[in-house]
GROMACS .gro file of C-alpha atoms in nm:
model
  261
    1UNK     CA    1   0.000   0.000   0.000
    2UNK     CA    2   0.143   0.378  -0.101
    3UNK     CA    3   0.250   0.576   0.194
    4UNK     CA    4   0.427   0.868   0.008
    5UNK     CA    5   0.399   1.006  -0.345
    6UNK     CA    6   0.547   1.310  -0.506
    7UNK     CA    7   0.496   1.376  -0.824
    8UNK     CA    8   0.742   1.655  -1.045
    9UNK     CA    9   0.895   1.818  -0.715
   10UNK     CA   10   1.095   2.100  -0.823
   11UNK     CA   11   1.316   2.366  -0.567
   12UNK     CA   12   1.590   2.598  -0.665
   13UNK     CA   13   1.813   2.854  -0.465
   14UNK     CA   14   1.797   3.145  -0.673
   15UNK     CA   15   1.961   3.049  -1.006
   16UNK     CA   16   2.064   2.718  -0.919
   17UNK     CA   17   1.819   2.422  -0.977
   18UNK     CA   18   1.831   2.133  -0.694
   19UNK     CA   19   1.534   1.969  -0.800
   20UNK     CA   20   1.418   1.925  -1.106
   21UNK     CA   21   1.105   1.754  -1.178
   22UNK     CA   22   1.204   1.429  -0.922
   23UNK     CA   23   0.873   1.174  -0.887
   24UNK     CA   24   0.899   0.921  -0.627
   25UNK     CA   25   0.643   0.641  -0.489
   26UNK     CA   26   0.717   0.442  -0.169
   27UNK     CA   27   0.515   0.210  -0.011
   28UNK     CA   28   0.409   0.153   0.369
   29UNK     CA   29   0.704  -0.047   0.565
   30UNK     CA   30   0.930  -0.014   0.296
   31UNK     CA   31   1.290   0.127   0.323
   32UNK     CA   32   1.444   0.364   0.079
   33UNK     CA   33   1.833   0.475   0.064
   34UNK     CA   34   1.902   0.779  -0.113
   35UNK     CA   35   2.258   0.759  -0.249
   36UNK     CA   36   2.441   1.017  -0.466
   37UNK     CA   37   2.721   1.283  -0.471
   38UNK     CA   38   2.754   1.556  -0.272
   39UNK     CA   39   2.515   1.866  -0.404
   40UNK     CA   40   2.348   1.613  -0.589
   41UNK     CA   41   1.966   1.685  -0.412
   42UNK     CA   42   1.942   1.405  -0.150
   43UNK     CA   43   1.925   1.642   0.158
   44UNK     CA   44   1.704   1.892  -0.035
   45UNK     CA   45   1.427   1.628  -0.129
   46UNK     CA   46   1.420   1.492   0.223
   47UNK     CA   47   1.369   1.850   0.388
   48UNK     CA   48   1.106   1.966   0.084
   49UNK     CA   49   0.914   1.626   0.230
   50UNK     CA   50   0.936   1.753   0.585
   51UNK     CA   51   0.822   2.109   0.491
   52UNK     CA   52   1.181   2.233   0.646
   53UNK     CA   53   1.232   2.349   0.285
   54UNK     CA   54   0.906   2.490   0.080
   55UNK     CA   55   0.940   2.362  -0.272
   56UNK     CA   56   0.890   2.546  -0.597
   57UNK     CA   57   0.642   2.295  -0.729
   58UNK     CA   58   0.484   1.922  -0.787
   59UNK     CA   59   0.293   1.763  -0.529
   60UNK     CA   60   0.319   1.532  -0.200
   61UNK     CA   61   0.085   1.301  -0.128
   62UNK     CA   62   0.073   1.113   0.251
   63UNK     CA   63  -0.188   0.805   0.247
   64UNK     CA   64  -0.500   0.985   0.140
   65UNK     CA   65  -0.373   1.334   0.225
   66UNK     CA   66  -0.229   1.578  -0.025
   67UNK     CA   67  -0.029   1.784   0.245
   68UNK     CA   68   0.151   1.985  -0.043
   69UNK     CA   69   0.005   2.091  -0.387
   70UNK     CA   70   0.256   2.389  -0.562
   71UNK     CA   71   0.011   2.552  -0.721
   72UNK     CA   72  -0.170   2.582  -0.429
   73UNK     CA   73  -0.269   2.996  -0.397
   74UNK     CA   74  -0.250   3.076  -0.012
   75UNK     CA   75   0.084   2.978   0.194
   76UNK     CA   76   0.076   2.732   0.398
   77UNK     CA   77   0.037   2.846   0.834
   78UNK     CA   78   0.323   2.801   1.070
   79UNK     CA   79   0.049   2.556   1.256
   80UNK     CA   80  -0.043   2.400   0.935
   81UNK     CA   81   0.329   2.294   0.843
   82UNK     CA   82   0.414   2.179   1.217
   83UNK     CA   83   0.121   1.987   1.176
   84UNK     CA   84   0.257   1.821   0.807
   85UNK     CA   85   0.621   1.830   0.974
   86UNK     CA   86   0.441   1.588   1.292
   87UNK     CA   87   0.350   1.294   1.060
   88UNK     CA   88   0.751   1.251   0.977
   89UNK     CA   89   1.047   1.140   1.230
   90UNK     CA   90   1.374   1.361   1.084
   91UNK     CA   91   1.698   1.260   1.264
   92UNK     CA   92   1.989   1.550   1.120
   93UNK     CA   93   2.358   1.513   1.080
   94UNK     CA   94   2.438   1.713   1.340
   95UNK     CA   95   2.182   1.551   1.595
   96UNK     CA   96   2.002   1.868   1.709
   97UNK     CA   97   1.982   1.791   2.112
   98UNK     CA   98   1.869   2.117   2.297
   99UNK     CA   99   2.210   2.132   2.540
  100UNK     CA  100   1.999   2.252   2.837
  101UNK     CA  101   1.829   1.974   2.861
  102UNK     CA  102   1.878   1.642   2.986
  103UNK     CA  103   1.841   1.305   2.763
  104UNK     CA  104   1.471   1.206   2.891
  105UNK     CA  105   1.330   1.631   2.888
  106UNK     CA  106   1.484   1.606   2.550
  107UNK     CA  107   1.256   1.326   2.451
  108UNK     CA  108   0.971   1.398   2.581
  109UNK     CA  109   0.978   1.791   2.546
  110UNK     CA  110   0.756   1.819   2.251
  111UNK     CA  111   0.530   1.535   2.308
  112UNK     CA  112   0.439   1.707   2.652
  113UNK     CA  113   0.445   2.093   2.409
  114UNK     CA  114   0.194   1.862   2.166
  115UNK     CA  115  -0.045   1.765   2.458
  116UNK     CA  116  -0.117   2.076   2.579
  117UNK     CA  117  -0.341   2.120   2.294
  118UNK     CA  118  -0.519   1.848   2.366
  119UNK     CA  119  -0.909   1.925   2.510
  120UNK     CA  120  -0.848   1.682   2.784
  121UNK     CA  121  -0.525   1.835   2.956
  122UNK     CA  122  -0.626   1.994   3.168
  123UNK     CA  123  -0.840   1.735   3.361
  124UNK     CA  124  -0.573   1.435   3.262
  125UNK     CA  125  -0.264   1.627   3.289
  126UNK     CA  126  -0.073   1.367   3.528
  127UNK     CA  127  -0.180   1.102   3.310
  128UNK     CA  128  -0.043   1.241   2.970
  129UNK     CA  129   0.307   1.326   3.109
  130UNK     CA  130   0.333   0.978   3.255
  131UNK     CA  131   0.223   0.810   2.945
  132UNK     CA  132   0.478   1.024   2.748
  133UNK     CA  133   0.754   0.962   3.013
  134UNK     CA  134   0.693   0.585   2.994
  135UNK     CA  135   0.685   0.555   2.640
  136UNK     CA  136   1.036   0.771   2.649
  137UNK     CA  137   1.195   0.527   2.824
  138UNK     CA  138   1.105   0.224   2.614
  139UNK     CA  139   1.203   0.378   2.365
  140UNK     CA  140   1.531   0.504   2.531
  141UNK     CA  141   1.557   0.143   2.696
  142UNK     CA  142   1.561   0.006   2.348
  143UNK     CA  143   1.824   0.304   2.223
  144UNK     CA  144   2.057   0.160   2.512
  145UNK     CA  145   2.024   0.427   2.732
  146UNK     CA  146   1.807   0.392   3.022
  147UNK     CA  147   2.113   0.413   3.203
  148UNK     CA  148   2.162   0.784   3.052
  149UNK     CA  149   1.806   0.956   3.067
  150UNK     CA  150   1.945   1.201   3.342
  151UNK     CA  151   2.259   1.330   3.126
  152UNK     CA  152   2.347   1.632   2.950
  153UNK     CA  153   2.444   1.577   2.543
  154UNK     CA  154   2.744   1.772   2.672
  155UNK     CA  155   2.829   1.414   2.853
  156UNK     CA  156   2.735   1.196   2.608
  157UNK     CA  157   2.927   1.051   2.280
  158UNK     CA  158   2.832   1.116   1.967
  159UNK     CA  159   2.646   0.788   1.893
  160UNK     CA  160   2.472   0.815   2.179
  161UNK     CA  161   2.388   1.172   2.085
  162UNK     CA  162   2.260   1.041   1.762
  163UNK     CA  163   2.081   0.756   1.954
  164UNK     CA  164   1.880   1.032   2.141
  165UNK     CA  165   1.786   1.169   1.848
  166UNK     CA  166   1.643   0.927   1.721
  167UNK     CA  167   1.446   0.841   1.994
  168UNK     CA  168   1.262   1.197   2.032
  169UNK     CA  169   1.170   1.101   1.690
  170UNK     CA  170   1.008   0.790   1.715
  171UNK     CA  171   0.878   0.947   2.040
  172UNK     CA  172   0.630   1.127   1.784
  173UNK     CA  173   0.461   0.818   1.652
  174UNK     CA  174   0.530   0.945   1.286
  175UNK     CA  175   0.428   0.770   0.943
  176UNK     CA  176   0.786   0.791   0.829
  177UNK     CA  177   1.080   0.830   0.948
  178UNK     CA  178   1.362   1.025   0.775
  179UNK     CA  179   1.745   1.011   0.813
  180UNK     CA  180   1.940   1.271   0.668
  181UNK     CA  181   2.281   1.094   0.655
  182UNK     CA  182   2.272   1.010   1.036
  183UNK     CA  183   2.648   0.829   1.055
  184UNK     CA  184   2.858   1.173   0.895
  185UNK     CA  185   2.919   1.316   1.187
  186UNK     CA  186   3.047   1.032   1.360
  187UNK     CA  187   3.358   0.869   1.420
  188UNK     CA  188   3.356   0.523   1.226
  189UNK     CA  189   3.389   0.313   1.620
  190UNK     CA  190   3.083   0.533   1.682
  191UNK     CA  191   2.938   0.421   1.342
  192UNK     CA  192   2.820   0.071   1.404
  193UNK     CA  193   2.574   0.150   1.696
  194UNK     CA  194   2.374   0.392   1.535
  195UNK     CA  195   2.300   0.204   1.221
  196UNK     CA  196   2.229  -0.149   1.441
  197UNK     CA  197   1.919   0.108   1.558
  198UNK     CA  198   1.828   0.209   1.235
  199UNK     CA  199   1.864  -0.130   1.128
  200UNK     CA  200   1.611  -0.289   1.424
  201UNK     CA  201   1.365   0.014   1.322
  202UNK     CA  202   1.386  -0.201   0.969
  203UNK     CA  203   1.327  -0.509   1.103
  204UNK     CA  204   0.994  -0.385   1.273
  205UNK     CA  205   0.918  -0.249   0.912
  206UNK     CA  206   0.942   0.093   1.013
  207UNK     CA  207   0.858   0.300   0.705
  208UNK     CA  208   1.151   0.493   0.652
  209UNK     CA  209   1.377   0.726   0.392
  210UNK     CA  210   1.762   0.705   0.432
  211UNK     CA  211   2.023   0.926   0.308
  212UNK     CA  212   2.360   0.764   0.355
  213UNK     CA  213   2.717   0.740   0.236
  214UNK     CA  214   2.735   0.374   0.410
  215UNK     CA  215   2.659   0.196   0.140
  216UNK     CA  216   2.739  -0.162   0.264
  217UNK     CA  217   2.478  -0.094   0.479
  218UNK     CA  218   2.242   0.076   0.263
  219UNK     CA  219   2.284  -0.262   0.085
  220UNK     CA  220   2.191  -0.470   0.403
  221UNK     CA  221   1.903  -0.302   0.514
  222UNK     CA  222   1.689  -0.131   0.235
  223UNK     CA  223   1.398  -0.251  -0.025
  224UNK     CA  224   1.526  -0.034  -0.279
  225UNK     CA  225   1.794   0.249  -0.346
  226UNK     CA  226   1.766   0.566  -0.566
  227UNK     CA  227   2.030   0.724  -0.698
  228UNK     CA  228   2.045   1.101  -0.712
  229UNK     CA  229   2.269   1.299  -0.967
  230UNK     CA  230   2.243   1.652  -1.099
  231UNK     CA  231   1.897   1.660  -0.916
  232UNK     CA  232   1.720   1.382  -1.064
  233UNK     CA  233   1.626   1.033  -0.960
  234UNK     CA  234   1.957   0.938  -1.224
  235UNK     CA  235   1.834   0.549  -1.130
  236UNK     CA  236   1.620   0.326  -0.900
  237UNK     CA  237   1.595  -0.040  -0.796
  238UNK     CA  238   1.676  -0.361  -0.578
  239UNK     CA  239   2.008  -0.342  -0.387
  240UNK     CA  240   2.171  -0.614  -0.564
  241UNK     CA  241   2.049  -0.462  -0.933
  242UNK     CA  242   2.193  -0.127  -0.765
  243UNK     CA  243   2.514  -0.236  -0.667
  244UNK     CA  244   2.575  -0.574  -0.881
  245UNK     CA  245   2.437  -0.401  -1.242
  246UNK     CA  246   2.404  -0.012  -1.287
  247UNK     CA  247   2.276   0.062  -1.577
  248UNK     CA  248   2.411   0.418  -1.585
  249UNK     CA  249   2.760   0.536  -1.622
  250UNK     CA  250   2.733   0.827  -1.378
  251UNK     CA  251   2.630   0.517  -1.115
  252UNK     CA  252   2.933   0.310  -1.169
  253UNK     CA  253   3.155   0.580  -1.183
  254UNK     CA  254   2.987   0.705  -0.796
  255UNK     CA  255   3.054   0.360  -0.689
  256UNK     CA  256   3.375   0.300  -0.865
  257UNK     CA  257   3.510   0.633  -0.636
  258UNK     CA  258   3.316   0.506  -0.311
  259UNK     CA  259   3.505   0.197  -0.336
  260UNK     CA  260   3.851   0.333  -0.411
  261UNK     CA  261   3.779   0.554  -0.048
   0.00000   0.00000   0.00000
C-alpha cells in the first residue's frame, strides 16, 4: 500500500536548480536509501518532504492526504506545516539535542508541548506526562540508554547523541521516518551502533527514507535504493540490481570512487 507520493517536485536557490522535476512512490514499511554525490539533491528532497524546505512545485501526497500541492494559492500556516512536519520522524547530521536539557526532557519535550493542545489536559494532565515519560523510556531502553536519561548531550558521545535523536523522533509516533545521513558526523567506532538502531527500526518495518554514504549498509538493510545525480532520480531499484548491475555510467563511476575511499 502507497504511503508517500510526489509527483514533479521541483526547488531551486535562486539560479541554481536542486530539483528538477524528481517523482517518487514508496510504499508503507518499505525502506528507501538515497545515495548520490555531494550537491546532488538528496538532503534537499528529504527537507522539501518535511516542509523544512518549501518547494517550488509538484505535489506530496501522505496516504490519502495531499499535504503539499505547488500551485496551491495561499501559503501554507506556521500551525499548518508543524502539523505536516508531525506525521515525519527527521533525525539531522548534526543531531540537534537542545544542550539545556537532559536526555529524557529532550525526549519527551515536545510530546508534553503537543499535549497541551489536547481538550483533555487539563483534567488528565498527570496522566499524559506519565504516558509520554513511559513511552520515552522504552524507547530510550531500546536506544541503550536507560542508564543515561538524566545526562546532558554535553556528557554523552556522539552515537549516543545520535541515539537520542532518534528516539525523540520515534517518540512522535510518525508515518515515516527520515534520516538525513545520520552516521557523517560520527567517528567510524561510533558508526556501528547507530545504524544497528536504524537497522532494528527495519526489522519492525518501520517506514523509513535514508540518506547515507554507508553503502554496505544501505545494501543490508533497504527494499530499494535511488540514486540522485544533478537533481534527478539518475536510477532506481533492488540493492543487488543497484550495486551488482548499474545501468548508468554516472552510477558506476559514484561507486567505482566510493570503493577506491
Amino acid at each position: 500500500m502507497s504511503i508517500l507520493k510526489v509527483e514533479n517536485l521541483k526547488k531551486s536557490f535562486g539560479k541554481t536548480e536542486v530539483l528538477k522535476d524528481v517523482s517518487f512512490e514508496m510504499n508503507e514499511g518499505e525502506v528507501v536509501s538515497i545515495i548520490g554525490s555531494s550537491g546532488s539533491g538528496k538532503t534537499t528532497f528529504l527537507r522539501c518532504i518535511n516542509f523544512l524546505e518549501k518547494a517550488d512545485a509538484g505535489k506530496i501526497t501522505l496516504g490519502d492526504e495531499m499535504i503539499f500541492d505547488g500551485s496551491w494559492q495561499k501559503s501554507l500556516s506556521a500551525k499548518e506545516i508543524r502539523e505536516k512536519q508531525l506525521k515525519f520522524g527527521f533525525v539531522f547530521q548534526q543531531f540537534n539535542l537542545f544542550p539545556q536539557y537532559n536526555v529524557l526532557e529532550n525526549v519527551t519535550l515536545a510530546p508534553k508541548l503537543l499535549a497541551k493542545e489536547k481538550p483533555d489536559f487539563k483534567q488528565n494532565k498527570h496522566e499524559i506526562y506519565n504516558e509520554i515519560e513511559d513511552n520515552a523510556l522504552s524507547l530510550l531502553k531500546q536506544s541503550g540508554l536507560l542508564d543515561k536519561v538524566s545526562n546532558y548531550p554535553c556528557e554523552l558521545s556522539g552515537g549516543q547523541q545520535q541515539r537520542v535523536a532518534i528516539a525523540r523522533a520515534l517518540a512522535l509516533n510518525p508515518k515515516i521516518m527520515l534520516f538525513d545521513e545520520p552516521t557523517s558526523a560520527l567517528d567510524p567506532e561510533l558508526t556501528n551502533e547507530v545504524l544497528r538502531i536504524i537497522k532494528s527500526l527495519a526489522d519492525k518495518d518501520m517506514t523509513m527514507i535514508i540518506v547515507t554514504h554507508e553503502m554496505s549498509f544501505a545494501r543490508q538493510v533497504s527494499d530499494r535504493i535511488i540514486f540522485m545525480d544533478n537533481g534527478v532520480i539518475a536510477e532506481q531499484g533492488k540493492p543487488e540490481d543497484i550495486f551488482t548491475s548499474p545501468k548508468t555510467e554516472r552510477l558506476q563511476s559514484f561507486l567505482s570512487n566510493i570503493i577506491k575511499m
